Amino acid sequence: MKKLPILLCISALIAIVSSCKLDPEEDAWEYYEDWRNENQTWLQQQAARTNDDGTPYYKTVVPDWNAGAYVLIHYFNDRNATAGNLSPLYTSTVDIKYKGQLYNDVAFDSSYTQTAYGDSIARSQVNGFISGFSIAMMDMHVGDSCEVLIPYQQGYGSTGSFLGDVPIYPYSNLKFHIKLVDIPGYEKPAR
């Protein structure tokens, strides 16, 4: 009977120690290794993609404020036709149409069911998006339509997210089709 408290303490200690996990980032790194590798291979293949004339299919956009960040953009429209149009700032409010997908084309978000600001239009501040989406938005002009590839570091990172009923796993590179419809709130930063 005297050994019962000792056995209970040992059992509790074993339960506590066995329930302790490694660093969540380390666990995710190992657990999502195949997913991470598939995503990286896909992004590298897309970055190497070329047009028929041999020019890069995607333009690499690196923001001034973070030389280590980037997104890949392919414009569907003639950018000369939109070059004189307004381009959003980080503090601007934009009207956009978009569809977000994982690298394997599984859709996770879209404006195409929204009607509050017009047919399929979502309204948000540029600084309210994930980093990669904001980088892309600030490269666009009103009227531009493009495909944007966002590396996981500028997306939902090593933790992932959950949008609706679709999980965005850690290390997910993202693909968006975006059309910048308007900039209803062009706000300049205070000086």
PDB file of C-alpha atoms in Angstrom:
ATOM      1  CA  MET A   1       0.000   0.000   0.000  1.00  0.00           C
ATOM      2  CA  LYS A   2       2.908   2.368   0.728  1.00  0.00           C
ATOM      3  CA  LYS A   3       4.194   1.877  -2.791  1.00  0.00           C
ATOM      4  CA  LEU A   4       0.903   3.021  -4.377  1.00  0.00           C
ATOM      5  CA  PRO A   5       1.628   6.786  -3.995  1.00  0.00           C
ATOM      6  CA  ILE A   6       5.111   6.275  -5.415  1.00  0.00           C
ATOM      7  CA  LEU A   7       3.713   4.318  -8.377  1.00  0.00           C
ATOM      8  CA  LEU A   8       1.099   7.027  -8.971  1.00  0.00           C
ATOM      9  CA  CYS A   9       3.793   9.722  -8.925  1.00  0.00           C
ATOM     10  CA  ILE A  10       5.978   7.758 -11.322  1.00  0.00           C
ATOM     11  CA  SER A  11       3.000   7.141 -13.633  1.00  0.00           C
ATOM     12  CA  ALA A  12       2.111  10.840 -13.579  1.00  0.00           C
ATOM     13  CA  LEU A  13       5.719  11.804 -14.295  1.00  0.00           C
ATOM     14  CA  ILE A  14       5.886   9.383 -17.237  1.00  0.00           C
ATOM     15  CA  ALA A  15       2.612  10.766 -18.607  1.00  0.00           C
ATOM     16  CA  ILE A  16       3.881  14.350 -18.328  1.00  0.00           C
ATOM     17  CA  VAL A  17       7.236  13.614 -19.939  1.00  0.00           C
ATOM     18  CA  SER A  18       5.728  11.575 -22.770  1.00  0.00           C
ATOM     19  CA  SER A  19       3.180  14.300 -23.531  1.00  0.00           C
ATOM     20  CA  CYS A  20       5.900  16.917 -23.953  1.00  0.00           C
ATOM     21  CA  LYS A  21       6.559  17.560 -27.607  1.00  0.00           C
ATOM     22  CA  LEU A  22       9.495  18.888 -29.467  1.00  0.00           C
ATOM     23  CA  ASP A  23       9.457  22.410 -30.772  1.00  0.00           C
ATOM     24  CA  PRO A  24       6.275  22.695 -32.931  1.00  0.00           C
ATOM     25  CA  GLU A  25       8.355  24.076 -35.810  1.00  0.00           C
ATOM     26  CA  GLU A  26      10.638  21.019 -35.672  1.00  0.00           C
ATOM     27  CA  ASP A  27       7.639  18.705 -35.536  1.00  0.00           C
ATOM     28  CA  ALA A  28       6.036  20.452 -38.532  1.00  0.00           C
ATOM     29  CA  TRP A  29       9.327  20.416 -40.452  1.00  0.00           C
ATOM     30  CA  GLU A  30       9.539  16.645 -40.139  1.00  0.00           C
ATOM     31  CA  TYR A  31       5.821  15.872 -40.337  1.00  0.00           C
ATOM     32  CA  TYR A  32       5.271  17.934 -43.496  1.00  0.00           C
ATOM     33  CA  GLU A  33       8.551  16.993 -45.185  1.00  0.00           C
ATOM     34  CA  ASP A  34       6.925  15.431 -48.273  1.00  0.00           C
ATOM     35  CA  TRP A  35       4.430  18.295 -48.613  1.00  0.00           C
ATOM     36  CA  ARG A  36       7.200  20.867 -48.196  1.00  0.00           C
ATOM     37  CA  ASN A  37       9.385  19.152 -50.809  1.00  0.00           C
ATOM     38  CA  GLU A  38       6.501  18.885 -53.306  1.00  0.00           C
ATOM     39  CA  ASN A  39       5.748  22.583 -52.822  1.00  0.00           C
ATOM     40  CA  GLN A  40       9.385  23.605 -53.249  1.00  0.00           C
ATOM     41  CA  THR A  41       9.820  21.475 -56.375  1.00  0.00           C
ATOM     42  CA  TRP A  42       6.668  22.976 -57.890  1.00  0.00           C
ATOM     43  CA  LEU A  43       7.767  26.551 -57.110  1.00  0.00           C
ATOM     44  CA  GLN A  44      11.229  25.950 -58.602  1.00  0.00           C
ATOM     45  CA  GLN A  45       9.654  24.506 -61.756  1.00  0.00           C
ATOM     46  CA  GLN A  46       7.360  27.511 -62.078  1.00  0.00           C
ATOM     47  CA  ALA A  47      10.222  29.970 -61.514  1.00  0.00           C
ATOM     48  CA  ALA A  48      12.148  28.302 -64.361  1.00  0.00           C
ATOM     49  CA  ARG A  49       9.167  28.414 -66.736  1.00  0.00           C
ATOM     50  CA  THR A  50       9.636  30.413 -69.949  1.00  0.00           C
ATOM     51  CA  ASN A  51       7.482  31.877 -72.697  1.00  0.00           C
ATOM     52  CA  ASP A  52       7.790  30.591 -76.276  1.00  0.00           C
ATOM     53  CA  ASP A  53      10.391  33.286 -76.997  1.00  0.00           C
ATOM     54  CA  GLY A  54      12.573  32.144 -74.075  1.00  0.00           C
ATOM     55  CA  THR A  55      11.782  35.058 -71.746  1.00  0.00           C
ATOM     56  CA  PRO A  56      10.765  34.261 -68.160  1.00  0.00           C
ATOM     57  CA  TYR A  57       7.068  33.492 -67.782  1.00  0.00           C
ATOM     58  CA  TYR A  58       6.998  34.989 -64.292  1.00  0.00           C
ATOM     59  CA  LYS A  59       8.391  38.313 -63.141  1.00  0.00           C
ATOM     60  CA  THR A  60      10.104  38.178 -59.744  1.00  0.00           C
ATOM     61  CA  VAL A  61       8.928  41.023 -57.514  1.00  0.00           C
ATOM     62  CA  VAL A  62      11.053  41.893 -54.472  1.00  0.00           C
ATOM     63  CA  PRO A  63       9.746  44.614 -52.127  1.00  0.00           C
ATOM     64  CA  ASP A  64      12.014  47.512 -51.171  1.00  0.00           C
ATOM     65  CA  TRP A  65      11.494  46.859 -47.467  1.00  0.00           C
ATOM     66  CA  ASN A  66      12.528  43.170 -47.478  1.00  0.00           C
ATOM     67  CA  ALA A  67      15.206  42.032 -49.919  1.00  0.00           C
ATOM     68  CA  GLY A  68      14.714  38.404 -48.825  1.00  0.00           C
ATOM     69  CA  ALA A  69      11.022  38.305 -49.735  1.00  0.00           C
ATOM     70  CA  TYR A  70       9.595  37.810 -53.212  1.00  0.00           C
ATOM     71  CA  VAL A  71       6.614  36.711 -55.262  1.00  0.00           C
ATOM     72  CA  LEU A  72       6.356  35.542 -58.862  1.00  0.00           C
ATOM     73  CA  ILE A  73       3.844  37.374 -61.083  1.00  0.00           C
ATOM     74  CA  HIS A  74       2.590  36.692 -64.595  1.00  0.00           C
ATOM     75  CA  TYR A  75       0.390  39.460 -66.014  1.00  0.00           C
ATOM     76  CA  PHE A  76      -2.394  38.458 -68.394  1.00  0.00           C
ATOM     77  CA  ASN A  77      -3.028  41.982 -69.671  1.00  0.00           C
ATOM     78  CA  ASP A  78      -0.877  44.435 -71.622  1.00  0.00           C
ATOM     79  CA  ARG A  79       0.774  46.383 -68.813  1.00  0.00           C
ATOM     80  CA  ASN A  80       1.430  49.313 -71.143  1.00  0.00           C
ATOM     81  CA  ALA A  81      -2.341  49.845 -71.223  1.00  0.00           C
ATOM     82  CA  THR A  82      -2.528  50.126 -67.406  1.00  0.00           C
ATOM     83  CA  ALA A  83       0.840  51.792 -66.700  1.00  0.00           C
ATOM     84  CA  GLY A  84      -0.759  55.215 -66.144  1.00  0.00           C
ATOM     85  CA  ASN A  85      -3.376  53.870 -63.739  1.00  0.00           C
ATOM     86  CA  LEU A  86      -3.163  54.176 -59.982  1.00  0.00           C
ATOM     87  CA  SER A  87      -1.128  51.597 -58.062  1.00  0.00           C
ATOM     88  CA  PRO A  88      -2.070  50.904 -54.413  1.00  0.00           C
ATOM     89  CA  LEU A  89       0.020  51.805 -51.406  1.00  0.00           C
ATOM     90  CA  TYR A  90       0.375  49.598 -48.333  1.00  0.00           C
ATOM     91  CA  THR A  91      -2.338  51.662 -46.600  1.00  0.00           C
ATOM     92  CA  SER A  92      -4.748  51.746 -49.567  1.00  0.00           C
ATOM     93  CA  THR A  93      -8.143  50.065 -49.684  1.00  0.00           C
ATOM     94  CA  VAL A  94      -8.597  47.998 -52.844  1.00  0.00           C
ATOM     95  CA  ASP A  95     -11.442  46.328 -54.705  1.00  0.00           C
ATOM     96  CA  ILE A  96     -10.265  43.040 -56.166  1.00  0.00           C
ATOM     97  CA  LYS A  97     -11.452  39.810 -57.696  1.00  0.00           C
ATOM     98  CA  TYR A  98      -9.388  36.806 -56.710  1.00  0.00           C
ATOM     99  CA  LYS A  99      -9.154  33.064 -56.342  1.00  0.00           C
ATOM    100  CA  GLY A 100      -6.605  31.398 -54.058  1.00  0.00           C
ATOM    101  CA  GLN A 101      -5.289  27.879 -54.583  1.00  0.00           C
ATOM    102  CA  LEU A 102      -2.681  25.568 -53.173  1.00  0.00           C
ATOM    103  CA  TYR A 103       0.109  24.430 -55.498  1.00  0.00           C
ATOM    104  CA  ASN A 104      -1.972  21.363 -56.452  1.00  0.00           C
ATOM    105  CA  ASP A 105      -4.916  23.546 -57.591  1.00  0.00           C
ATOM    106  CA  VAL A 106      -7.088  22.924 -54.510  1.00  0.00           C
ATOM    107  CA  ALA A 107      -9.062  26.161 -54.061  1.00  0.00           C
ATOM    108  CA  PHE A 108      -9.128  27.618 -50.541  1.00  0.00           C
ATOM    109  CA  ASP A 109     -10.496  31.159 -50.960  1.00  0.00           C
ATOM    110  CA  SER A 110     -12.307  33.244 -53.546  1.00  0.00           C
ATOM    111  CA  SER A 111     -14.131  36.528 -53.979  1.00  0.00           C
ATOM    112  CA  TYR A 112     -16.457  35.015 -56.568  1.00  0.00           C
ATOM    113  CA  THR A 113     -19.239  34.415 -54.042  1.00  0.00           C
ATOM    114  CA  GLN A 114     -19.140  37.987 -52.706  1.00  0.00           C
ATOM    115  CA  THR A 115     -21.546  40.719 -53.781  1.00  0.00           C
ATOM    116  CA  ALA A 116     -21.295  43.480 -51.129  1.00  0.00           C
ATOM    117  CA  TYR A 117     -19.084  45.743 -53.293  1.00  0.00           C
ATOM    118  CA  GLY A 118     -20.173  44.505 -56.708  1.00  0.00           C
ATOM    119  CA  ASP A 119     -20.181  41.222 -58.544  1.00  0.00           C
ATOM    120  CA  SER A 120     -17.399  39.010 -57.150  1.00  0.00           C
ATOM    121  CA  ILE A 121     -15.537  41.970 -55.628  1.00  0.00           C
ATOM    122  CA  ALA A 122     -13.797  41.854 -52.261  1.00  0.00           C
ATOM    123  CA  ARG A 123     -12.723  45.055 -50.516  1.00  0.00           C
ATOM    124  CA  SER A 124      -9.803  45.175 -48.112  1.00  0.00           C
ATOM    125  CA  GLN A 125      -6.758  47.166 -47.126  1.00  0.00           C
ATOM    126  CA  VAL A 126      -3.532  46.055 -48.762  1.00  0.00           C
ATOM    127  CA  ASN A 127      -1.899  45.752 -45.331  1.00  0.00           C
ATOM    128  CA  GLY A 128      -4.629  43.296 -44.281  1.00  0.00           C
ATOM    129  CA  PHE A 129      -3.412  40.539 -46.584  1.00  0.00           C
ATOM    130  CA  ILE A 130      -0.652  37.995 -46.135  1.00  0.00           C
ATOM    131  CA  SER A 131       2.735  39.506 -46.993  1.00  0.00           C
ATOM    132  CA  GLY A 132       3.037  37.974 -50.471  1.00  0.00           C
ATOM    133  CA  PHE A 133      -0.411  39.168 -51.505  1.00  0.00           C
ATOM    134  CA  SER A 134       0.458  42.714 -50.362  1.00  0.00           C
ATOM    135  CA  ILE A 135       3.729  42.611 -52.321  1.00  0.00           C
ATOM    136  CA  ALA A 136       1.810  41.617 -55.454  1.00  0.00           C
ATOM    137  CA  MET A 137      -0.906  44.235 -54.948  1.00  0.00           C
ATOM    138  CA  MET A 138       1.627  47.067 -54.746  1.00  0.00           C
ATOM    139  CA  ASP A 139       3.164  45.977 -58.068  1.00  0.00           C
ATOM    140  CA  MET A 140      -0.210  46.128 -59.812  1.00  0.00           C
ATOM    141  CA  HIS A 141      -2.133  48.996 -61.417  1.00  0.00           C
ATOM    142  CA  VAL A 142      -5.910  49.330 -61.607  1.00  0.00           C
ATOM    143  CA  GLY A 143      -7.059  47.079 -64.448  1.00  0.00           C
ATOM    144  CA  ASP A 144      -4.211  44.564 -64.122  1.00  0.00           C
ATOM    145  CA  SER A 145      -5.020  40.872 -64.050  1.00  0.00           C
ATOM    146  CA  CYS A 146      -2.372  38.352 -63.035  1.00  0.00           C
ATOM    147  CA  GLU A 147      -1.350  35.042 -61.565  1.00  0.00           C
ATOM    148  CA  VAL A 148       0.742  35.337 -58.412  1.00  0.00           C
ATOM    149  CA  LEU A 149       2.833  32.572 -56.858  1.00  0.00           C
ATOM    150  CA  ILE A 150       3.602  33.161 -53.199  1.00  0.00           C
ATOM    151  CA  PRO A 151       6.353  31.201 -51.430  1.00  0.00           C
ATOM    152  CA  TYR A 152       5.249  29.841 -48.057  1.00  0.00           C
ATOM    153  CA  GLN A 153       7.498  32.334 -46.241  1.00  0.00           C
ATOM    154  CA  GLN A 154       5.325  35.188 -47.565  1.00  0.00           C
ATOM    155  CA  GLY A 155       2.120  33.168 -47.113  1.00  0.00           C
ATOM    156  CA  TYR A 156       1.081  31.261 -44.016  1.00  0.00           C
ATOM    157  CA  GLY A 157       4.625  30.195 -43.161  1.00  0.00           C
ATOM    158  CA  SER A 158       5.587  27.156 -41.163  1.00  0.00           C
ATOM    159  CA  THR A 159       2.358  27.152 -39.144  1.00  0.00           C
ATOM    160  CA  GLY A 160      -0.265  27.086 -41.889  1.00  0.00           C
ATOM    161  CA  SER A 161      -3.870  28.199 -41.528  1.00  0.00           C
ATOM    162  CA  PHE A 162      -7.427  27.060 -42.054  1.00  0.00           C
ATOM    163  CA  LEU A 163      -9.728  28.938 -44.426  1.00  0.00           C
ATOM    164  CA  GLY A 164     -13.273  27.657 -44.553  1.00  0.00           C
ATOM    165  CA  ASP A 165     -13.086  23.899 -44.733  1.00  0.00           C
ATOM    166  CA  VAL A 166      -9.738  23.762 -46.532  1.00  0.00           C
ATOM    167  CA  PRO A 167      -6.564  23.412 -44.464  1.00  0.00           C
ATOM    168  CA  ILE A 168      -3.524  25.331 -45.638  1.00  0.00           C
ATOM    169  CA  TYR A 169      -0.746  23.114 -44.394  1.00  0.00           C
ATOM    170  CA  PRO A 170       2.559  24.491 -43.149  1.00  0.00           C
ATOM    171  CA  TYR A 171       5.039  25.213 -45.967  1.00  0.00           C
ATOM    172  CA  SER A 172       2.263  25.725 -48.536  1.00  0.00           C
ATOM    173  CA  ASN A 173       3.207  27.800 -51.558  1.00  0.00           C
ATOM    174  CA  LEU A 174       0.130  29.593 -52.852  1.00  0.00           C
ATOM    175  CA  LYS A 175      -1.255  30.527 -56.253  1.00  0.00           C
ATOM    176  CA  PHE A 176      -3.658  33.435 -56.746  1.00  0.00           C
ATOM    177  CA  HIS A 177      -5.467  34.811 -59.770  1.00  0.00           C
ATOM    178  CA  ILE A 178      -6.044  38.503 -59.031  1.00  0.00           C
ATOM    179  CA  LYS A 179      -7.702  41.389 -60.831  1.00  0.00           C
ATOM    180  CA  LEU A 180      -7.276  44.863 -59.339  1.00  0.00           C
ATOM    181  CA  VAL A 181     -10.643  46.486 -60.045  1.00  0.00           C
ATOM    182  CA  ASP A 182     -10.347  49.792 -58.164  1.00  0.00           C
ATOM    183  CA  ILE A 183      -8.705  51.669 -55.311  1.00  0.00           C
ATOM    184  CA  PRO A 184     -11.595  53.289 -53.400  1.00  0.00           C
ATOM    185  CA  GLY A 185      -9.304  54.385 -50.555  1.00  0.00           C
ATOM    186  CA  TYR A 186      -5.943  55.654 -51.760  1.00  0.00           C
ATOM    187  CA  GLU A 187      -4.395  56.662 -48.445  1.00  0.00           C
ATOM    188  CA  LYS A 188      -0.950  58.105 -48.328  1.00  0.00           C
ATOM    189  CA  PRO A 189       1.129  57.392 -45.237  1.00  0.00           C
ATOM    190  CA  ALA A 190       1.473  60.253 -42.744  1.00  0.00           C
ATOM    191  CA  ARG A 191       4.778  62.072 -42.953  1.00  0.00           C
TER     192      ARG A 191
END
